[in-house]
Coordinates of C-alpha atoms and ligand atoms in Angstrom, one line a residue:
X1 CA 9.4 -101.5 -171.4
X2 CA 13.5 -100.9 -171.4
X3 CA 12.2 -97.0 -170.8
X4 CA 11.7 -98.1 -167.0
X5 CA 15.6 -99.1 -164.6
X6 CA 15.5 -100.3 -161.5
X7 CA 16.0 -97.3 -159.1
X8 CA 18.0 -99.4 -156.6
X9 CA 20.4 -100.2 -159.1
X10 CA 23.8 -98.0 -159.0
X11 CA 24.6 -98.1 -163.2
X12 CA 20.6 -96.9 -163.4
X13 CA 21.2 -94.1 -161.0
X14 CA 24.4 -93.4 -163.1
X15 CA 22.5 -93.0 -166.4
X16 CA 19.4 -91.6 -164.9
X17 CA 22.5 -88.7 -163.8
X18 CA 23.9 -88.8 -167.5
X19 CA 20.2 -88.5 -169.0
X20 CA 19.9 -84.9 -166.7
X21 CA 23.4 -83.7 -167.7
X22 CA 22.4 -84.0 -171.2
X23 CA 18.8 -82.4 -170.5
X24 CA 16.5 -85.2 -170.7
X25 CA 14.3 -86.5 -168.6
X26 CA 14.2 -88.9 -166.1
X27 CA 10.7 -90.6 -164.0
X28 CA 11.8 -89.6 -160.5
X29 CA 9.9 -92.0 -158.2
X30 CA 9.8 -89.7 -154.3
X31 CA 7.7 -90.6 -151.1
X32 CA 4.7 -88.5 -152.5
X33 CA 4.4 -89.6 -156.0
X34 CA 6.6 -89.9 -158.7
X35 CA 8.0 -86.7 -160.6
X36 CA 9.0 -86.0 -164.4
X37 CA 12.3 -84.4 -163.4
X38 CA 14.9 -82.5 -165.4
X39 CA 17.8 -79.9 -164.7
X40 CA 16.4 -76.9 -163.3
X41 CA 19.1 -74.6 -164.8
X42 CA 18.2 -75.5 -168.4
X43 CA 15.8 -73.8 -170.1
X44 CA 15.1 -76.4 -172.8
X45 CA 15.1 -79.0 -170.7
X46 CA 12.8 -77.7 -168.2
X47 CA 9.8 -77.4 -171.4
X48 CA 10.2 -80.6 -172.6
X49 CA 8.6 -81.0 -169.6
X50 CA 6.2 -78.6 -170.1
X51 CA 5.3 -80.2 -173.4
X52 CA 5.8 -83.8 -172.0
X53 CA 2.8 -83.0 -169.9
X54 CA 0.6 -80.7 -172.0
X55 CA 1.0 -78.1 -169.1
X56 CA 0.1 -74.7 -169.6
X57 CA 3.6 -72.4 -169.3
X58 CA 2.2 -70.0 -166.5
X59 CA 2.1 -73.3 -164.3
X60 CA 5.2 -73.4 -161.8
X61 CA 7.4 -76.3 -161.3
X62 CA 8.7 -77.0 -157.8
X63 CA 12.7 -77.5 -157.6
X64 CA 14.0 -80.3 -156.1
X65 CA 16.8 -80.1 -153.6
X66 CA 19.3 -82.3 -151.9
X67 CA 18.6 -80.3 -148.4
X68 CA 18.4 -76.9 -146.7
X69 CA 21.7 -76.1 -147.5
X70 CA 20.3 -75.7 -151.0
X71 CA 17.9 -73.3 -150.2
X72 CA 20.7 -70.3 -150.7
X73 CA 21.6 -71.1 -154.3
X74 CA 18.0 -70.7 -155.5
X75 CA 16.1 -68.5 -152.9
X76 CA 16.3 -65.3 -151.2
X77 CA 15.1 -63.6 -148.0
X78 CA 14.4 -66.8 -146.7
X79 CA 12.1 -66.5 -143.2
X80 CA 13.0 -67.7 -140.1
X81 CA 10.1 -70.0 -140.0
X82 CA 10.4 -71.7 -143.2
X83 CA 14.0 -72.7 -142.1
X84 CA 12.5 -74.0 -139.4
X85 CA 10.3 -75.9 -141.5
X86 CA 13.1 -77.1 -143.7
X87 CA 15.1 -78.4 -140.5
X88 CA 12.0 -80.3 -139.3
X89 CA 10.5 -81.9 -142.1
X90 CA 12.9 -82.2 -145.0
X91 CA 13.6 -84.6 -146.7
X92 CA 10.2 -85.4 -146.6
X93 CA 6.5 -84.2 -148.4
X94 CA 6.7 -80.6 -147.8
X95 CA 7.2 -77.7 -150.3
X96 CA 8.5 -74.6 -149.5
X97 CA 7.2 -71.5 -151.5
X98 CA 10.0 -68.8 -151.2
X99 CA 10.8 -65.0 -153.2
X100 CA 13.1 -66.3 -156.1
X101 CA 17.1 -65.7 -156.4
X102 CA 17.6 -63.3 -159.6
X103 CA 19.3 -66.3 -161.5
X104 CA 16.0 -68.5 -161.5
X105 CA 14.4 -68.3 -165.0
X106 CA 11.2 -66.9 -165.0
X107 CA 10.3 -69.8 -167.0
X108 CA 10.5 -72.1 -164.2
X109 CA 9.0 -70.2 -162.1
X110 CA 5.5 -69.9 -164.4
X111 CA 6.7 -66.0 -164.5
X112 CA 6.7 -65.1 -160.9
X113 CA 8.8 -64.2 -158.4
X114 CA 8.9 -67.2 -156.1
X115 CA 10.1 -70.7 -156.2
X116 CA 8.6 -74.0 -155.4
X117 CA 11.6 -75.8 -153.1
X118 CA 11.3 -79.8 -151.9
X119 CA 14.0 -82.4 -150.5
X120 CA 12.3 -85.3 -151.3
X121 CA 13.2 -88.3 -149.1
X122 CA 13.0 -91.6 -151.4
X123 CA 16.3 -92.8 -151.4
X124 CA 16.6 -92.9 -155.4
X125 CA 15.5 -89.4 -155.6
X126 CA 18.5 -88.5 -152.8
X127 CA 21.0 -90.4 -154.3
X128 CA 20.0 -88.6 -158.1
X129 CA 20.2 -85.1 -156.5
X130 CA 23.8 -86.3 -154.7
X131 CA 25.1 -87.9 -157.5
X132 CA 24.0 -85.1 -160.1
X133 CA 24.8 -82.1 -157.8
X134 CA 22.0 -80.4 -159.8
X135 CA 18.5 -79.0 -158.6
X136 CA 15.7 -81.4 -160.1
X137 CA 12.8 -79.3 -161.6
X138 CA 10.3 -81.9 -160.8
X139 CA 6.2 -81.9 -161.2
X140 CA 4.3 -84.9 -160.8
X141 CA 4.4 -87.2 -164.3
X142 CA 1.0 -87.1 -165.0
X143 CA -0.6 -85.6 -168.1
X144 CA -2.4 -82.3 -166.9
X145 CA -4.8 -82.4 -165.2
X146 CA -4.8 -85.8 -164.8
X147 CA -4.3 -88.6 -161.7
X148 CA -0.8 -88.3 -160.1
X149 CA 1.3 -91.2 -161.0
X150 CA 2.3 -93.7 -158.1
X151 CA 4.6 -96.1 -160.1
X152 CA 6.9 -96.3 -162.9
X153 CA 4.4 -98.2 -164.8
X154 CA 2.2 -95.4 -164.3
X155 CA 4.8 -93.0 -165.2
X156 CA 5.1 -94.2 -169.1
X157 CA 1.2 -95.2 -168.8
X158 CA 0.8 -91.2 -168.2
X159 CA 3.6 -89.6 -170.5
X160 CA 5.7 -92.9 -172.3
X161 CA 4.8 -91.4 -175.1
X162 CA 6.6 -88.7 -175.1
X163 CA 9.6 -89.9 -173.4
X164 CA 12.5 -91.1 -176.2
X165 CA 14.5 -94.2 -175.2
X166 CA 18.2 -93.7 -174.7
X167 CA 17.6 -89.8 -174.0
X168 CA 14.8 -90.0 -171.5
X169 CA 14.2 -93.2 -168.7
X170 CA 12.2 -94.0 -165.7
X171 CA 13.4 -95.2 -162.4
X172 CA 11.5 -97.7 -160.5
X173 CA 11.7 -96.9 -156.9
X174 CA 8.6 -99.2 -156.2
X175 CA 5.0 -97.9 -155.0
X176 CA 5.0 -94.2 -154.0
X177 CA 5.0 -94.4 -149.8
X178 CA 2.4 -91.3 -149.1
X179 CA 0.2 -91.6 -152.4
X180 CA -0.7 -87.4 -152.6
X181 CA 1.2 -84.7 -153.3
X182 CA 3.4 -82.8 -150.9
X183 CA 1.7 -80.1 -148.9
X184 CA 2.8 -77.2 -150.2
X185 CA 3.2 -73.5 -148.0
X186 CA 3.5 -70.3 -149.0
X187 CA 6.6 -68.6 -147.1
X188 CA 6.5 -65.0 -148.8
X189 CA 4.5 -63.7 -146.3
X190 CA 5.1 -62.7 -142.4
X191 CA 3.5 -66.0 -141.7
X192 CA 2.8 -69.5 -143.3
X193 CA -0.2 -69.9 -145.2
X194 CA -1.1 -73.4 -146.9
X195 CA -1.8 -73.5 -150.6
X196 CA -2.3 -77.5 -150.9
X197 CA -3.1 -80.0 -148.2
X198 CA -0.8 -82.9 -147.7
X199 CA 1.2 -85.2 -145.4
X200 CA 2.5 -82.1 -143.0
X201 CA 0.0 -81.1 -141.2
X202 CA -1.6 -77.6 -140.6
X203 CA -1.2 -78.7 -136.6
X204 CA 2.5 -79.6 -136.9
X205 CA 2.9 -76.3 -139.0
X206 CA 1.9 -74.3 -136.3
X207 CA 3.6 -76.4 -133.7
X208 CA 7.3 -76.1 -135.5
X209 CA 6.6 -72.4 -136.6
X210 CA 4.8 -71.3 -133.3
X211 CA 2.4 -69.3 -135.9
X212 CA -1.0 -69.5 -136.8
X213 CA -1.7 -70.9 -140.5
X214 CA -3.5 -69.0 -142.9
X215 CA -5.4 -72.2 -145.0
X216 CA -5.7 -69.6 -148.2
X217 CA -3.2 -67.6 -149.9
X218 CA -3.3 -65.0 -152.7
X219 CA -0.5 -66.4 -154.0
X220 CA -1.2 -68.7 -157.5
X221 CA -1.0 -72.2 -157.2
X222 CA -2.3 -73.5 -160.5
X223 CA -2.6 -77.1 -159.0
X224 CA -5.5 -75.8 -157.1
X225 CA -7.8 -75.4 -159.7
X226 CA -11.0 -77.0 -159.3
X227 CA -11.0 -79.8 -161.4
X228 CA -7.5 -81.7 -161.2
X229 CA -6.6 -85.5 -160.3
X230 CA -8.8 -86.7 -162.5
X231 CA -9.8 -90.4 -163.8
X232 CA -12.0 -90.7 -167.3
X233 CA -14.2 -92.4 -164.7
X234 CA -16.8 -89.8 -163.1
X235 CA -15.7 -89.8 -159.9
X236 CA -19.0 -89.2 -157.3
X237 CA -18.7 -88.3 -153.5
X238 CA -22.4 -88.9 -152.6
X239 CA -22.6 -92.3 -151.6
X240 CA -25.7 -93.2 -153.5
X241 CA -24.4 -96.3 -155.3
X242 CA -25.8 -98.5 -158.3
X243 CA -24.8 -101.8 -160.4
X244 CA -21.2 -101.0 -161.9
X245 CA -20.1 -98.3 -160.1
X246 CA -16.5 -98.8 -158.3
X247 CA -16.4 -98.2 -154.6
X248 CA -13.1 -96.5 -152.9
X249 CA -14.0 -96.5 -149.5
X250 CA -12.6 -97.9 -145.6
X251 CA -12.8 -101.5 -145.2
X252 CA -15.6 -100.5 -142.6
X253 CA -17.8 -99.6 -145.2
X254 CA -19.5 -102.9 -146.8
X255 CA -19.6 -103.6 -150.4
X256 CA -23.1 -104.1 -152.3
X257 CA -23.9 -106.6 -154.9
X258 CA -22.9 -105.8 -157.8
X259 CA -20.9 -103.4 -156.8
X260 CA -17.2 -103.4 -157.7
X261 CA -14.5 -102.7 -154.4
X262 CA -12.0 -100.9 -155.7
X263 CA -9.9 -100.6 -152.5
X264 CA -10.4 -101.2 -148.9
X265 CA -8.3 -99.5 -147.4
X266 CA -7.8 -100.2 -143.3
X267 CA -6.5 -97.2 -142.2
X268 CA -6.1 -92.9 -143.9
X269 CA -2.6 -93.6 -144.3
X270 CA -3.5 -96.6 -146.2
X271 CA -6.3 -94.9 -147.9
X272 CA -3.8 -91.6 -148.9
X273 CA -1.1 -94.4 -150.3
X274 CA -3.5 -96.5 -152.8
X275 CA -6.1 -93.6 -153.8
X276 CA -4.5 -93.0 -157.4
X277 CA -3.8 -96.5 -158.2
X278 CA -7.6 -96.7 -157.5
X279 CA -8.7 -94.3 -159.5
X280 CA -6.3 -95.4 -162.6
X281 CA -7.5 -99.5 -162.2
X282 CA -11.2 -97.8 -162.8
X283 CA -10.1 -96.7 -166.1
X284 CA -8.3 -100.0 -167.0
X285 CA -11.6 -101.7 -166.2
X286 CA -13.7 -99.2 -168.1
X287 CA -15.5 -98.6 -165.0
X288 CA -17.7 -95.6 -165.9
X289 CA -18.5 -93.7 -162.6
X290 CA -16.6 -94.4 -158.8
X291 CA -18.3 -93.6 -156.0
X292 CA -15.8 -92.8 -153.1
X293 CA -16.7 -92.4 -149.4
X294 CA -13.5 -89.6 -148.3
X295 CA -12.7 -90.4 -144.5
X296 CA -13.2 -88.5 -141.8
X297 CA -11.1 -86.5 -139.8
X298 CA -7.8 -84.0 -140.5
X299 CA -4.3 -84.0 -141.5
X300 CA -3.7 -86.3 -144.2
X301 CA -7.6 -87.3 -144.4
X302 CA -8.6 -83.6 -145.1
X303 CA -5.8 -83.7 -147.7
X304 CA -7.5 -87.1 -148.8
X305 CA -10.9 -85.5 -149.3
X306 CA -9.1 -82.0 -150.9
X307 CA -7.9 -84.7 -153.8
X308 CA -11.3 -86.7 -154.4
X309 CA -13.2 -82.9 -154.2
X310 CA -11.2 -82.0 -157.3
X311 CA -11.4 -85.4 -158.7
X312 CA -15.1 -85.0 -158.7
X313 CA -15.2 -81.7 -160.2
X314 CA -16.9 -81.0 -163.8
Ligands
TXA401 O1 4.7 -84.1 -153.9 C1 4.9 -83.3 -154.8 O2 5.0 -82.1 -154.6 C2 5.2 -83.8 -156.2 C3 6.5 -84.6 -156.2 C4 7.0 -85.0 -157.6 O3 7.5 -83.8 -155.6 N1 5.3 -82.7 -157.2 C5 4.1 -82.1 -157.5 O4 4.4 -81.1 -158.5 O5 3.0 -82.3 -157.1 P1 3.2 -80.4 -159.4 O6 3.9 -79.5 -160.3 O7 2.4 -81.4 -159.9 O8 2.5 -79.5 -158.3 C6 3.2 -78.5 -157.7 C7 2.3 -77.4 -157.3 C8 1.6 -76.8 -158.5 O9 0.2 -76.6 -158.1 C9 2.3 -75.4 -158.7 O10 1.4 -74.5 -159.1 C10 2.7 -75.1 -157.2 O11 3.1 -76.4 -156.8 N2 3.8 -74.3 -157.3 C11 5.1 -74.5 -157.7 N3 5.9 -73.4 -157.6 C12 5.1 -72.4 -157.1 C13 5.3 -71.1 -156.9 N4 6.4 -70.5 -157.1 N5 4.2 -70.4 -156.4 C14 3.0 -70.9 -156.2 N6 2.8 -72.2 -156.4 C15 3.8 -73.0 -156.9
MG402 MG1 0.6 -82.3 -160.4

């Protein structure tokens, strides 16, 4: 697979940077899960990943960012609060939803009039938005509608296809650290409101903001439809299990005969970072239906059981 570099390696980095100059596209591993990033400015490049993915053109793709003092050169009217945000959490899994600068295509922005910002904190995915001085439209490297990938090897397992060698690459930045998507808030609005649950919590939204959350939005976020993050496996929440079915569950929670354990995760953290390597090794071993048992609890375990809900959707 010469399609895949190794992210730690400075001559990788260096083409990965060429590759997004010339408006190809490059596997972006970050701390959530890894990204199909490409220049944001350019129009063609931006729907090859569009087409890469099989994602439907009214779908939004968040903008990548070295750091806050990016937010300028693509958003306007910026609130108080999401700077706050920014200065707290950034780089790091949290996406700021903010009214568009004029300049940003329409096209990017799944025709409305906000943008998707992010400073991802994986060091390879720093050191490509240093290096290239460009914003990294960025959406997770999965087919649509499909499981986020959480390696490079998932990366060309999702869209290799697609990608051409010596135009488009992947960096390997090892294992994705989180293992779901960034949790992503609205900030049109007087007040925060979260469209997708993730490693930020609602509780240390309200803390940095000193504002209540609103947990819905009327704002479109086409990654929350129903059915998303999903395996060919049937994926089943309610715990009844028989012979063949894989098991994602805390290594609390024993495994019957004839059962097969596809993680055992000891704690949600752990449970968050190997959920979509899970769900992928079901398909590789043809497993037909997974049972998982979500944890309990909130913050990253409600995010946890948000994923396997739509997972389980059909
Ligand atoms: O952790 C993440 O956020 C990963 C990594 C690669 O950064 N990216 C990711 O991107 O999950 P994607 O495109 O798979 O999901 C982004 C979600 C989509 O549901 C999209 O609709 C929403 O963000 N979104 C992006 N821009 C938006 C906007 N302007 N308004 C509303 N929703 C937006
Ligand atoms: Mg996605």
């Amino acid at each position: 697979m010469r399609l895949i570099l190794n992210g730690n390696e400075p001559t990788a980095i260096a083409r990965a940077v060429e590759a997004l100059h010339q408006g190809g596209l490059v596997g972006m591993p970050t701390e959530t899960v890894y990204g199909l990033a490409a220049d944001a400015s350019s129009e063609e490049a931006v729907r090859r990943i569009y087409q890469a993915k099989g994602r439907p053109l009214d779908h939004p793709v968040i903008v990548h960012i070295a750091g806050s003092s990016e937010i300028s050169s693509w958003a306007i009217d910026v609130p108080e609060y999401a700077m706050a945000l920014a200065a707290r959490f950034w780089p790091g899994p949290i996406t700021l939803i903010l009214p568009k600068a004029a300049h940003v295509g329409l096209w990017l922005t799944g025709g409305q009039q906000s943008v998707g910002l992010r400073a991802p904190s994986h060091p390879t995915a720093q050191k490509l938005l240093a290096l290239s001085k460009l914003g990294l439209a960025a959406p997770s490297a999965n087919r649509f509608g499909r499981v986020s990938p959480t390696s490079a090897g998932d990366v060309v397992e999702e869209i290799g296809d697609f990608l051409q060698e010596g135009r488009d690459l992947v960096l390997d930045g090892g294992g994705s650290q989180v293992g779901v998507e960034s949790t992503i808030v609205d900030c049109t609005g007087g007040t925060p409101a979260v469209l997708r649950l993730g490693a930020i919590t609602i509780e240390e939204i309200e803390q940095v903001t000193g504002m209540r959350v609103l947990e819905t939005s009327t704002v479109r976020a086409p990654g929350t439809l129903d059915q998303h993050y999903s395996p060919r496996a049937l994926v089943r929440l309610d715990g009844s299990l028989t012979d063949g079915d894989g098991l994602i569950a805390l290594s609390e929670v024993p495994t019957p005969v004839g059962v097969i354990r596809l993680a055992s995760p000891t704690t949600v953290a752990e449970y968050a970072h190997i959920l979509y390597h899970a769900l992928r090794e079901a398909d590789h071993r043809n497993i037909s239906a997974v049972v998982a048992i979500p944890p309990q609890g909130e913050g990253l375990a409600a995010a946890i059981r948000d994923r396997l809900q739509r997972a389980s959707h059909n």
